[in-house]
XYZ file of C-alpha atoms in Angstrom:
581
model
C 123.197 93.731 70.512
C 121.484 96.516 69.982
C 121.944 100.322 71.851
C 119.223 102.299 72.709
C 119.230 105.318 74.351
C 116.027 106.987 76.085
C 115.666 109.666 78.994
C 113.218 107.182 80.793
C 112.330 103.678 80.971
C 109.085 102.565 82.101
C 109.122 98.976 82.437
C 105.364 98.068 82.193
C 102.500 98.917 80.591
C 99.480 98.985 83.028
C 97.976 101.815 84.766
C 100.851 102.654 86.566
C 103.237 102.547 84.074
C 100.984 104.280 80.964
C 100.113 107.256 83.684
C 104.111 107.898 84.498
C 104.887 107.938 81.056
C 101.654 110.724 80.420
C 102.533 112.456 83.510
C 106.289 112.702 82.928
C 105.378 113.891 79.352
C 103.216 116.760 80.494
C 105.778 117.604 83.114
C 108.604 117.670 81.488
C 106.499 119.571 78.509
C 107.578 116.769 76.162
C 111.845 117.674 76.119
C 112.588 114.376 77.483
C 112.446 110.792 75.328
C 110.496 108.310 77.539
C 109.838 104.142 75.952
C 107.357 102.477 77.617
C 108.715 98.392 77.504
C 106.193 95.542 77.736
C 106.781 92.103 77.723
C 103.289 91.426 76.149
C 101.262 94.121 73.652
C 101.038 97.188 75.999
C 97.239 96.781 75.666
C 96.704 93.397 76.961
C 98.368 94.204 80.580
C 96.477 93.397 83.596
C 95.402 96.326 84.315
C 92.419 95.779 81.414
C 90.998 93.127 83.893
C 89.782 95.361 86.632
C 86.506 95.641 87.005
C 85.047 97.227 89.940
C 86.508 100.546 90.316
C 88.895 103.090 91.698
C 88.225 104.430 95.236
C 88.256 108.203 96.096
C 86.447 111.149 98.320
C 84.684 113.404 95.641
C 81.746 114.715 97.214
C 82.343 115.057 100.581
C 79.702 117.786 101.541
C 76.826 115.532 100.090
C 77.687 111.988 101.427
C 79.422 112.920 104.631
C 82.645 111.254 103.354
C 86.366 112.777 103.973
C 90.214 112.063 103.798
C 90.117 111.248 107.093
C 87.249 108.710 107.009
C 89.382 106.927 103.601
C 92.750 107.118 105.098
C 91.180 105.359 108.532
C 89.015 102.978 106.294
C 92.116 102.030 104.243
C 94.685 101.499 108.091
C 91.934 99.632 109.478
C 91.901 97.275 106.341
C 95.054 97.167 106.197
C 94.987 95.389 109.888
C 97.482 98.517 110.684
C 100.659 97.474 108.466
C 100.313 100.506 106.498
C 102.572 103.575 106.524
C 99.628 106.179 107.403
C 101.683 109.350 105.453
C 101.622 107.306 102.458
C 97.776 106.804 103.004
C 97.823 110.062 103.186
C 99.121 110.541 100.186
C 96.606 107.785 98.456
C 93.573 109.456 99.650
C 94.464 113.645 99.103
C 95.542 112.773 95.293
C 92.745 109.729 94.282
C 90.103 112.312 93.970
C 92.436 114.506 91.722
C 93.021 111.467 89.350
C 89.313 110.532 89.055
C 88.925 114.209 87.585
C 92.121 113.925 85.365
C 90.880 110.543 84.071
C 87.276 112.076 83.300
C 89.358 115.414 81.817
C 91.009 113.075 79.296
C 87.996 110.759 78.072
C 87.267 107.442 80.891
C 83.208 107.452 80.545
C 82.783 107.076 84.306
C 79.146 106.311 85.420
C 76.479 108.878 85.861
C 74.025 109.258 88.858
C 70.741 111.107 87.436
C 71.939 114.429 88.686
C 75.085 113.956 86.332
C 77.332 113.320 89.261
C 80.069 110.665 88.894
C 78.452 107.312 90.618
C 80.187 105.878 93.374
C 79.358 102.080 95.094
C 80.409 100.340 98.378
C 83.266 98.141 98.316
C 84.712 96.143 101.261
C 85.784 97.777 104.149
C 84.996 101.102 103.243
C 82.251 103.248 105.702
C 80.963 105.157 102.544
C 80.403 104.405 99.230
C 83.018 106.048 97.405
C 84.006 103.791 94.609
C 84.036 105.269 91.183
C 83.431 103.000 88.735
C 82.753 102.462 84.350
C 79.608 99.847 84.842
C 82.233 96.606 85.528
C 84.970 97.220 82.859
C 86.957 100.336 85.067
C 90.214 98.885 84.225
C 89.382 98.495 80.390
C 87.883 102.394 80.142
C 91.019 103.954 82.199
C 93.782 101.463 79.940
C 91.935 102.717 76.705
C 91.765 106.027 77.777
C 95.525 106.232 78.941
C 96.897 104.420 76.022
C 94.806 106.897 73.593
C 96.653 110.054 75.735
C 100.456 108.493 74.899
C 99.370 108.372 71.448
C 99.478 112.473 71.793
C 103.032 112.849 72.929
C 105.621 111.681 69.865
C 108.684 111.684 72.330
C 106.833 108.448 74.231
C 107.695 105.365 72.388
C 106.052 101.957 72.756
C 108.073 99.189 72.392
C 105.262 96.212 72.613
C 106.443 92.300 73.792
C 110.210 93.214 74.956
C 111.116 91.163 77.921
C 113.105 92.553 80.808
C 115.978 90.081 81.482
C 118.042 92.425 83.986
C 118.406 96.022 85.578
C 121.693 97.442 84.983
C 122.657 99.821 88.915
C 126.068 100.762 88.754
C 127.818 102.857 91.848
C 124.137 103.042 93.432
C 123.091 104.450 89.646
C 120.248 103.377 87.540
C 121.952 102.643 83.835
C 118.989 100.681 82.014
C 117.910 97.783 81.233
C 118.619 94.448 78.687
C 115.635 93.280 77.043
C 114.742 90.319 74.397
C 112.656 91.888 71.308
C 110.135 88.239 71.065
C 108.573 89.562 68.100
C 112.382 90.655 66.064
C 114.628 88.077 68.112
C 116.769 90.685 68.536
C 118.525 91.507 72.525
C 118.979 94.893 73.374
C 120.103 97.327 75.775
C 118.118 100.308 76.457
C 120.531 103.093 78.093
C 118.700 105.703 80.245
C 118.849 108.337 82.750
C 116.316 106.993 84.620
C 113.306 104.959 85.167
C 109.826 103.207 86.564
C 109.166 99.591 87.202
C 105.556 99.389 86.863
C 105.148 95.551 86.354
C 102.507 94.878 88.067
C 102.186 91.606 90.867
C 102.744 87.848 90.625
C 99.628 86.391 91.065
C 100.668 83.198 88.358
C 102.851 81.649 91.674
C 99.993 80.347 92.165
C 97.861 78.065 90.208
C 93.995 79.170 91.142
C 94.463 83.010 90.367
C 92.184 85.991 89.043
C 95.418 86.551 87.399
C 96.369 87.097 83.979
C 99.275 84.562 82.757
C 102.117 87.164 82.273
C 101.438 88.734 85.955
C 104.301 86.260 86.972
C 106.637 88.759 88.785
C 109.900 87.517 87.568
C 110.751 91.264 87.547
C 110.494 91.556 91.176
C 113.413 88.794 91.515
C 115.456 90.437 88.967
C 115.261 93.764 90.985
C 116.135 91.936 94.363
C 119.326 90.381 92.143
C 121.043 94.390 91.882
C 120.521 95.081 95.423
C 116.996 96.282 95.279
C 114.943 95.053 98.493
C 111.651 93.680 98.327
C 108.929 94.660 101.055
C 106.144 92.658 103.143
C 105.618 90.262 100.090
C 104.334 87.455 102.712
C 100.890 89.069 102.505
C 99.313 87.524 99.299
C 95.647 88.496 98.972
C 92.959 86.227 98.013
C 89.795 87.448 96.194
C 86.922 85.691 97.835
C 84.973 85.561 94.524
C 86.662 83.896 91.343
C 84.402 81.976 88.592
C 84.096 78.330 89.477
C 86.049 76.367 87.895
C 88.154 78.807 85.970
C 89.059 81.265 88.416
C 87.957 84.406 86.257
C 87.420 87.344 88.850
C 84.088 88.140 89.515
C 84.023 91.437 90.690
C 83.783 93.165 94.228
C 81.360 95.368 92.173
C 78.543 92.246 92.642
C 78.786 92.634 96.477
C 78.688 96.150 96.247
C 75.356 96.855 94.528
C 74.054 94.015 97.029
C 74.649 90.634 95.933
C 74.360 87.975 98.600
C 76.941 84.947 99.508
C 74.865 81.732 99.874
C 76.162 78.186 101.088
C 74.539 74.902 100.269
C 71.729 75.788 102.817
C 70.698 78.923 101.192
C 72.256 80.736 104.529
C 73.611 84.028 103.965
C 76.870 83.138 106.340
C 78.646 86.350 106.559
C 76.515 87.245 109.216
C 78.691 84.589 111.507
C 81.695 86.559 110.735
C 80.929 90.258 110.031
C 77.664 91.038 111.114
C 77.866 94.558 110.625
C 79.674 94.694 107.239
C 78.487 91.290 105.982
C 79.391 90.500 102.485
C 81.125 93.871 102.132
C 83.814 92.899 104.850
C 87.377 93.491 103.939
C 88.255 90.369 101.078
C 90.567 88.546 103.484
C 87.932 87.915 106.248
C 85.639 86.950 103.409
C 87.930 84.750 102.122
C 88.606 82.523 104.795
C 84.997 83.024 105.996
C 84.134 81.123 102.247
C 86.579 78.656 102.946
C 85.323 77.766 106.527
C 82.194 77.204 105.370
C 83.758 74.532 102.709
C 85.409 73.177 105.051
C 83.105 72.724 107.443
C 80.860 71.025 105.579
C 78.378 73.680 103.961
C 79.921 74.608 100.586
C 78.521 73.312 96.930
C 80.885 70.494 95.305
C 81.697 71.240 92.101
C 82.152 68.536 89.145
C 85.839 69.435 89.588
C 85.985 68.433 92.667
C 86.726 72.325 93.963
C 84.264 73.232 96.848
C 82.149 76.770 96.504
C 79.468 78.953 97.338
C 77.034 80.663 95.959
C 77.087 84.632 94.499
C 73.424 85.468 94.716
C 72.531 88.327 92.390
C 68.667 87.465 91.829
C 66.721 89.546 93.907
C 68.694 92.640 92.041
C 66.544 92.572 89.047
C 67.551 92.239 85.332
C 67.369 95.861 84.748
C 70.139 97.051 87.877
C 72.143 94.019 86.785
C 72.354 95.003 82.981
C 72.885 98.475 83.550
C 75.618 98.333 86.614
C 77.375 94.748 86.093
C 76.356 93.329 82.756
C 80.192 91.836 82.540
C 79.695 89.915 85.354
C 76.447 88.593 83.999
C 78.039 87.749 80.509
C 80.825 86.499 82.200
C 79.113 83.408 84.329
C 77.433 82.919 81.234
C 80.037 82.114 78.726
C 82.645 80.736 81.365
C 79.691 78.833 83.986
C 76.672 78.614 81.699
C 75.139 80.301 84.488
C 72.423 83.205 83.886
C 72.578 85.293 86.806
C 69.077 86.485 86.827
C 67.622 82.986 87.627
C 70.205 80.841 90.055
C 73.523 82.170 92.150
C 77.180 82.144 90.337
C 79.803 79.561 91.865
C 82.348 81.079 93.761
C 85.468 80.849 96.079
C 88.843 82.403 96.714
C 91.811 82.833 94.171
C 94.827 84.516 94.462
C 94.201 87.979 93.298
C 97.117 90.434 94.563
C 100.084 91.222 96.352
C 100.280 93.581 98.740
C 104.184 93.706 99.046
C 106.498 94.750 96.164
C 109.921 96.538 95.576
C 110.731 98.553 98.688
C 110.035 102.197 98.193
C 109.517 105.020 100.265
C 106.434 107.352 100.355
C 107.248 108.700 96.916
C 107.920 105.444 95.118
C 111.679 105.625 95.041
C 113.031 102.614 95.332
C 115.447 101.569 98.449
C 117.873 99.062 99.021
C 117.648 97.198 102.419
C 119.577 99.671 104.354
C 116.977 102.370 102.912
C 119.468 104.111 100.519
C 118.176 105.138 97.394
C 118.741 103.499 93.738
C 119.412 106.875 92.394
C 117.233 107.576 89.057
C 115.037 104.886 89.665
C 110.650 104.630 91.061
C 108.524 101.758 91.468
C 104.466 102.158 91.256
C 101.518 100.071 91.408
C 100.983 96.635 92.422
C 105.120 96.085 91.511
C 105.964 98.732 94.998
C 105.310 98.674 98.065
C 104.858 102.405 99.347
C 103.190 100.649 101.958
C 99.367 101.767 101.403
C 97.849 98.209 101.317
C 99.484 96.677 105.000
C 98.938 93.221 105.227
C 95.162 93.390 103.432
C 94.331 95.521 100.122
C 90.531 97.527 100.075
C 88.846 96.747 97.056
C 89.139 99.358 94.614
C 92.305 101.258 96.334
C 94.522 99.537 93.622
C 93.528 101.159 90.969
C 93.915 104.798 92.815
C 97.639 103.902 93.886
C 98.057 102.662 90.293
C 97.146 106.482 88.945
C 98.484 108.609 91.888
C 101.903 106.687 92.222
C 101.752 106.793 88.160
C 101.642 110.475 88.186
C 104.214 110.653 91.119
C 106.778 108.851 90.027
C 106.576 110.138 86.724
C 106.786 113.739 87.466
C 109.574 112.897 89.816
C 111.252 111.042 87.079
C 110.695 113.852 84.632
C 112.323 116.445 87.154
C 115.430 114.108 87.795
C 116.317 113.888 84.026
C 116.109 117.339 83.300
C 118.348 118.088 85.723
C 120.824 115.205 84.632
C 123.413 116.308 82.267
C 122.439 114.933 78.493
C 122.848 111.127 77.853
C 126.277 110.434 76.694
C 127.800 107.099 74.791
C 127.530 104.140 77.828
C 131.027 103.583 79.071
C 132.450 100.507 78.350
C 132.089 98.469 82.074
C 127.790 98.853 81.251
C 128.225 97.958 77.524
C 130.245 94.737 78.709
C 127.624 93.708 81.627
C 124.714 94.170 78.926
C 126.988 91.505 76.423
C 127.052 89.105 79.587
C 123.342 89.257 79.919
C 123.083 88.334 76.322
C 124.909 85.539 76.499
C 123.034 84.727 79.211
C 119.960 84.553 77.705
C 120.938 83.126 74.338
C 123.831 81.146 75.045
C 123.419 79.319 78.449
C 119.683 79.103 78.258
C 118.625 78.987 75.054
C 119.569 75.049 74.093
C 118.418 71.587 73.977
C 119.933 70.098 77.152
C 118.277 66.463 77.003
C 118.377 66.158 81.125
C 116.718 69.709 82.159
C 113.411 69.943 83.151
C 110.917 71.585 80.993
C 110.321 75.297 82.528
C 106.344 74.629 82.384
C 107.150 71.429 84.754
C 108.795 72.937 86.757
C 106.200 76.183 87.206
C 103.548 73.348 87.860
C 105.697 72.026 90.788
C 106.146 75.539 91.976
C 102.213 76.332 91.572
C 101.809 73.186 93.483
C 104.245 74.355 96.386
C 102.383 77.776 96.646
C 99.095 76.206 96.669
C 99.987 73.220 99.305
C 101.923 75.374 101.881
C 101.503 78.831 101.609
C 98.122 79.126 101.212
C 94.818 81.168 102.943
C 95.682 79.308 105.966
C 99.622 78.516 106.661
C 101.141 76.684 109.880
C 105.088 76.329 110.342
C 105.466 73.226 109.893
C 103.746 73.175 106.537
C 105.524 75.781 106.007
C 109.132 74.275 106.685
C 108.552 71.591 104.273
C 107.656 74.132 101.366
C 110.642 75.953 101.790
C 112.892 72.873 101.350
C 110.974 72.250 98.447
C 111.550 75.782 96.675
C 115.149 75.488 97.346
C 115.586 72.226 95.489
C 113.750 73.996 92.539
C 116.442 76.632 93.065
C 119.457 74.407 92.480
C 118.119 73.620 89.430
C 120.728 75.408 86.771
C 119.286 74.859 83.492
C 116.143 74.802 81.515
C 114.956 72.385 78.676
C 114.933 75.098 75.993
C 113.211 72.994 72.816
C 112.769 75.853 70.554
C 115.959 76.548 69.327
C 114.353 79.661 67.320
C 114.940 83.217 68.659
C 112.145 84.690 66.959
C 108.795 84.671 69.493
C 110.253 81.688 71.279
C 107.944 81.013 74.054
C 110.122 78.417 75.674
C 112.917 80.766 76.499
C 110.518 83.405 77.802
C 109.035 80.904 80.469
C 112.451 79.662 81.135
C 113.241 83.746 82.193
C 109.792 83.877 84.079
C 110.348 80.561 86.002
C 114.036 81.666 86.512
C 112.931 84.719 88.550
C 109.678 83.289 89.724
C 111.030 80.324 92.212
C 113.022 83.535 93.783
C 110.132 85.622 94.990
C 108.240 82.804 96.283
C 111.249 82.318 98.282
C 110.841 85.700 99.615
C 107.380 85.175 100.308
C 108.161 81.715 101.672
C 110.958 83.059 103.926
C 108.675 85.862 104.821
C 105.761 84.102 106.237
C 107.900 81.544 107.905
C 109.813 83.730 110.003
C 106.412 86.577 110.907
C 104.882 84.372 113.461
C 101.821 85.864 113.933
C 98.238 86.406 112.160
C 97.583 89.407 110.031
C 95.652 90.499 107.351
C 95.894 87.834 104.741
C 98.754 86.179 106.550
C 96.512 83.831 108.654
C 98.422 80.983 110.740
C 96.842 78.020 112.742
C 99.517 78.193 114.970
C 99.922 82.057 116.055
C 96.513 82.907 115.225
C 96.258 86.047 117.082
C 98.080 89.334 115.862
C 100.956 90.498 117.621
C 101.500 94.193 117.524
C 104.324 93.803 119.839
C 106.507 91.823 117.581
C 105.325 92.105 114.590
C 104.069 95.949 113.979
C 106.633 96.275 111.405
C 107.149 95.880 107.445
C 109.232 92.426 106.361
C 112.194 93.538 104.063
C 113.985 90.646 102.266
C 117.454 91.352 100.496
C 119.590 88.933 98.683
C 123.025 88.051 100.249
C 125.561 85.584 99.008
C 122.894 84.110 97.091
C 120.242 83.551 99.920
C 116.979 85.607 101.195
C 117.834 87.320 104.080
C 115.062 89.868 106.520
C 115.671 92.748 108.135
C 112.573 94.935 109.202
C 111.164 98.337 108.828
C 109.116 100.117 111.459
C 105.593 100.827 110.314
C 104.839 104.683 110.463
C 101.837 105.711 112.637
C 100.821 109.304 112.560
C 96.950 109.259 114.210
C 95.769 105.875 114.664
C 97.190 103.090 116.659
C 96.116 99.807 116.099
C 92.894 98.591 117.257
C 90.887 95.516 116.984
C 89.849 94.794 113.857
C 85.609 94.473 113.795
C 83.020 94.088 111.005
C-alpha cells in the first residue's frame, strides 16, 4: 500500500470540487499541496452534463431583480425546507462567481448590448439565468479544469476510487483509494479535505444521470459517523429524452417551448396557470405524469408513456443560436428534428436535494451537529440546506461554485494553521491495511454462490423505481424497505475478474456496496415524514404539514441500522405560505 501525503483532499472532480481546489490555491497563494481524486477522468464528471445555466442577480437596476426577490424565489421553491441564511448566502455570492467564471475564460452568452444573457427558469419571478447557449456545464468544467492546470501544487489523480474516510478522535486523517488504471491501493494522508462527489441519481434506473453519479460515497461518509440530511427529497426532471432518458434541458422551457399531450393541449395551464411550463420541476413533473395517467399522454414503442416538448413555433434561427444541443440531441438519440414535430418527454430522476449534513459553510456535522474537524462537503454531495424539499433550475450550478469557493478557502485557512504533516501514526496506517484487505481480499474473488453486483443494482433500480417513486404511499413504501434490507444482508459479491488492473467488477461491487445504504436512508426517510412536500408527494398525507414536519430529516448509522433525528429549519423573513403558480 502506498502513502501519500497532501495538505487537502478533494474527493471529486465536478464543479464543486475543481472550484475548491482553484479557490484554496489562490487563497492559500499556492503554499499548501491540494490532489483532486476522481473515480472516473476528472473531465468526464457530471458536472459536463449541465446544460441550462447557473442562476444569479447581475443587473438588478435594469431588470428590477434583487437578493431578496432570488432568496424568496429559491424558499418558495423550495416549499419552505430551506435554511433561509444559507439562501442567503447562495444568492449574495452567485453573482460574484458568474464574474469570476467570465474573469477566467467561460464564454457566457451575449445580449446585443454586450451584457451577459440571462433566461427564465422554473420558479424564478425574473429571468436571471446565465447561461453558455445549452452546454453551461461543459464551458464552466473546461474553463475550471484549464485554471488547475496553472497552479503546480494541485495534483490530479484521474479514476482513483474512494473506498473509505479515515475520522479519528472527531479528526479528518484521509482517505484509502483503489488506483483502477495502476491496480495499486493507496492511502492518501491529509490535513484536511472536501467531498465534492456529486448526487446518486443511478439508484434509480430512468435518470438524467450519468452512470458513476451512484453516491456510494455518501454511504461511506454515514459509515464514520458523518450524518446525512433530508435525502428523502429526490427530484425528478420533468423533461428527459424518450426512451433514453438524456436530459433535455430546462433551457427549452425557458426560451418558450410548450408541453403538449396527445390532444395538442398545452396542460400546464390546469396546474400552474400563472407560471405554466416554467413552474417549479416537481409540480411539472407530476403534472406530466397525471396527464399519462389519466389517459392523455403519447405511448411510446417502449411501452413508456410521454408528452410532447413543443419547440416549433420558436423558429430555426432562436433554436440554433440559444439551444442547438437540444436540437442535435433529439436528433441523434429520437430521430426527431425539432423544427418540424415536438420532442418526447417525461420525468427522470435528475437530483438530490439532500446530502452529507453540513452547516451554512459546508462543514460537515455528525448527527448531534458536532463538527468532523478538517473536513467540507459542497455541491450536490451536501446539504447546506439551499434546495428544501424542491431544487430551482439552474441554482445547482451556483451552489456548486459558491460552496466550491467556500469550502475551499475555509479549507485553505485550516491547513495553514495546522502544524506541518507529520509520518501517520501507526493506529491510521493499520485501519488503511484493513481497508485493503477489504477491498482485495474479501471482495475481490470468485465466490460461485454470490450474486453478480450488476444483478443486484438492477433489483435495487427496480425497488427505487416501484416504491419510492414521484408518487409514494406507506404501504408501498413498507414493502420496499423489507426489500432493501434483504439486499443488505447480502455479504458478498460475485467478483469474476480476478485482475486488479481496471477491474470493473470490483468497482461496481464498491458502488453497489454503498449504494443499497443510501437508498435505505432515503427509504427510511420518506417512510417515517408523513406528509407531502416538494418532491416528496404521498397519496396518503397529501397535504403539507408545517406543524410536524417543518424540519430537516437527519439519518445516522447506529449499531448497523438507519436511525432519524431532526433538525429545525431556520426561518429568518419568510414563513411558509401556500405554494401557487
Amino acid at each position: 500500500m502506498e502513502i501519500l501525503k497532501y495538505d487537502l483532499l478533494i474527493i471529486g472532480s465536478g464543479i464543486a470540487g475543481l472550484r475548491a481546489a482553484t479557490a484554496a490555491a489562490w487563497a492559500s497563494g499556492g503554499k499548501i499541496s491540494i490532489a483532486i481524486l476522481s473515480k472516473i477522468q476528472a473531465m468526464r464528471s457530471h458536472s459536463l452534463s449541465a446544460e441550462g445555466g447557473m442562476s444569479a442577480v447581475l443587473y438588478p437596476e435594469k431588470t428590477n431583480d434583487s437578493l431578496e426577490l432570488h432568496a424568496y424565489d429559491t424558499v418558495k421553491g423550495s416549499d419552505f425546507l430551506a435554511d433561509q441564511d444559507a439562501v442567503q448566502v447562495l444568492v449574495e455570492y452567485a453573482p460574484k462567481e458568474v464574474r469570476y467564471l467570465e474573469r477566467i475564460g467561460v464564454p457566457w452568452t451575449r445580449e446585443p448590448d454586450g451584457r451577459i444573457a440571462q433566461r427564465p427558469f422554473g420558479g424564478m419571478s425574473i429571468p436571471r439565468t446565465t447561461f453558455a447557449a445549452d452546454k453551461t456545464g461543459f464551458f464552466i468544467m473546461s474553463t475550471l479544469f484549464s485554471e488547475t492546470r496553472r497552479f503546480d501544487n494541485i495534483h490530479v489523480y484521474h479514476e482513483h476510487f474512494v473506498t473509505k474516510f479515515i475520522i479519528e478522535n472527531g479528526e479528518f486523517r484521509g482517505v484509502t483509494a483503489y488506483d483502477l488504471k495502476r491496480g495499486e491501493f493507496k492511502f492518501f494522508y491529509a490535513k484536511a479535505g472536501v467531498i465534492a462527489t456529486g448526487g446518486a441519481g443511478r439508484l434509480y434506473r430512468f435518470t438524467t444521470t450519468a452512470h458513476s453519479t451512484t453516491g456510494e460515497t455518501l454511504a461511506y461518509a454515514l459509515r464514520e459517523g458523518i450524518a446525512i440530511k433530508d435525502m428523502e427529497f429526490v427530484q425528478w426532471h420533468p423533461t428527459a429524452l424518450v426512451p433514453s432518458g438524456i436530459l433535455v434541458s430546462e433551457a427549452a422551457r425557458g426560451e418558450g417551448g410548450y408541453l403538449i399531450n396527445k390532444d395538442g393541449e398545452r396542460f400546464m395551464k390546469k396546474y400552474a396557470p400563472q407560471k405554466m411550463e416554467l413552474a417549479p420541476r416537481d409540480i411539472v413533473s407530476r403534472a406530466i405524469l397525471t396527464e399519462c395517467m389519466e389517459g392523455r399522454g403519447f405511448q411510446h414503442e417502449s411501452g413508456m408513456c410521454y408528452v410532447g416538448l413543443d419547440l416549433r413555433h420558436l423558429g430555426e434561427e432562436k433554436i440554433n443560436k440559444r439551444i442547438p444541443f437540444i436540437r442535435e440531441l433529439a436528433h441523434k438519440y429520437a430521430g426527431i428534428d425539432a423544427l418540424s414535430e415536438p420532442i418526447p418527454v417525461r420525468p427522470a430522476v435528475h437530483y438530490t436535494m439532500g446530502g452529507i449534513h453540513t452547516d451554512t459553510w459546508g462543514r460537515v456535522l455528525t448527527a448531534d451537529g458536532k463538527w468532523v474537524r478538517g473536513l467540507w462537503a459542497a455541491g450536490e454531495a451536501a446539504a447546506v440546506s439551499v434546495h428544501g424539499a424542491n431544487r430551482l433550475g439552474s441554482n445547482s450550478l451556483s451552489e456548486c461554485s459558491v460552496w466550491g469557493r467556500l469550502t475551499g478557502e475555509q479549507a485553505a485557512k485550516y491547513v495553514l494553521e495546522q502544524p506541518p504533516l507529520s509520518s501517520p501514526d501507526g493506529k491510521v496506517v493499520e485501519i488503511a491495511k484493513k481497508e485493503e484487505a477489504r477491498v482485495f481480499d474479501k471482495l475481490l474473488h470468485k465466490e460461485v454462490n454470490a450474486p453478480m453486483p450488476y444483478e443486484v443494482k438492477r433489483q435495487l433500480n427496480d425497488i427505487m423505481e416501484e416504491h419510492f417513486g414521484p408518487f409514494r404511499h406507506g404501504s408501498a413504501m413498507a414493502e420496499g424497505l423489507a426489500k432493501l434490507k434483504k439486499l443488505r444482508d447480502i455479504s458478498s459479491y460475485r467478483v469474476v475478474d480476478s485482475s486488479k488492473v481496471y477491474n470493473q467488477n470490483l468497482k461496481d461491487a464498491l458502488e453497489v456496496d454503498g449504494m443499497i445504504n443510501l437508498a435505505l436512508v432515503i427509504g427510511v426517510g420518506a417512510y417515517a415524514r408523513t406528509e407531502s412536500r416538494g418532491a416528496h408527494y404521498r397519496l396518503d398525507y397529501p397535504k403539507r404539514d408545517d406543524v410536524n414536519w417543518l424540519r430537516h430529516t437527519v439519518a445516522y448509522l447506529y449499531g448497523g441500522e438507519i436511525k432519524l433525528t431532526y433538525t429545525p429549519v431556520t426561518i429568518t423573513k419568510w414563513q411558509p405560505e401556500e405554494r401557487k403558480y
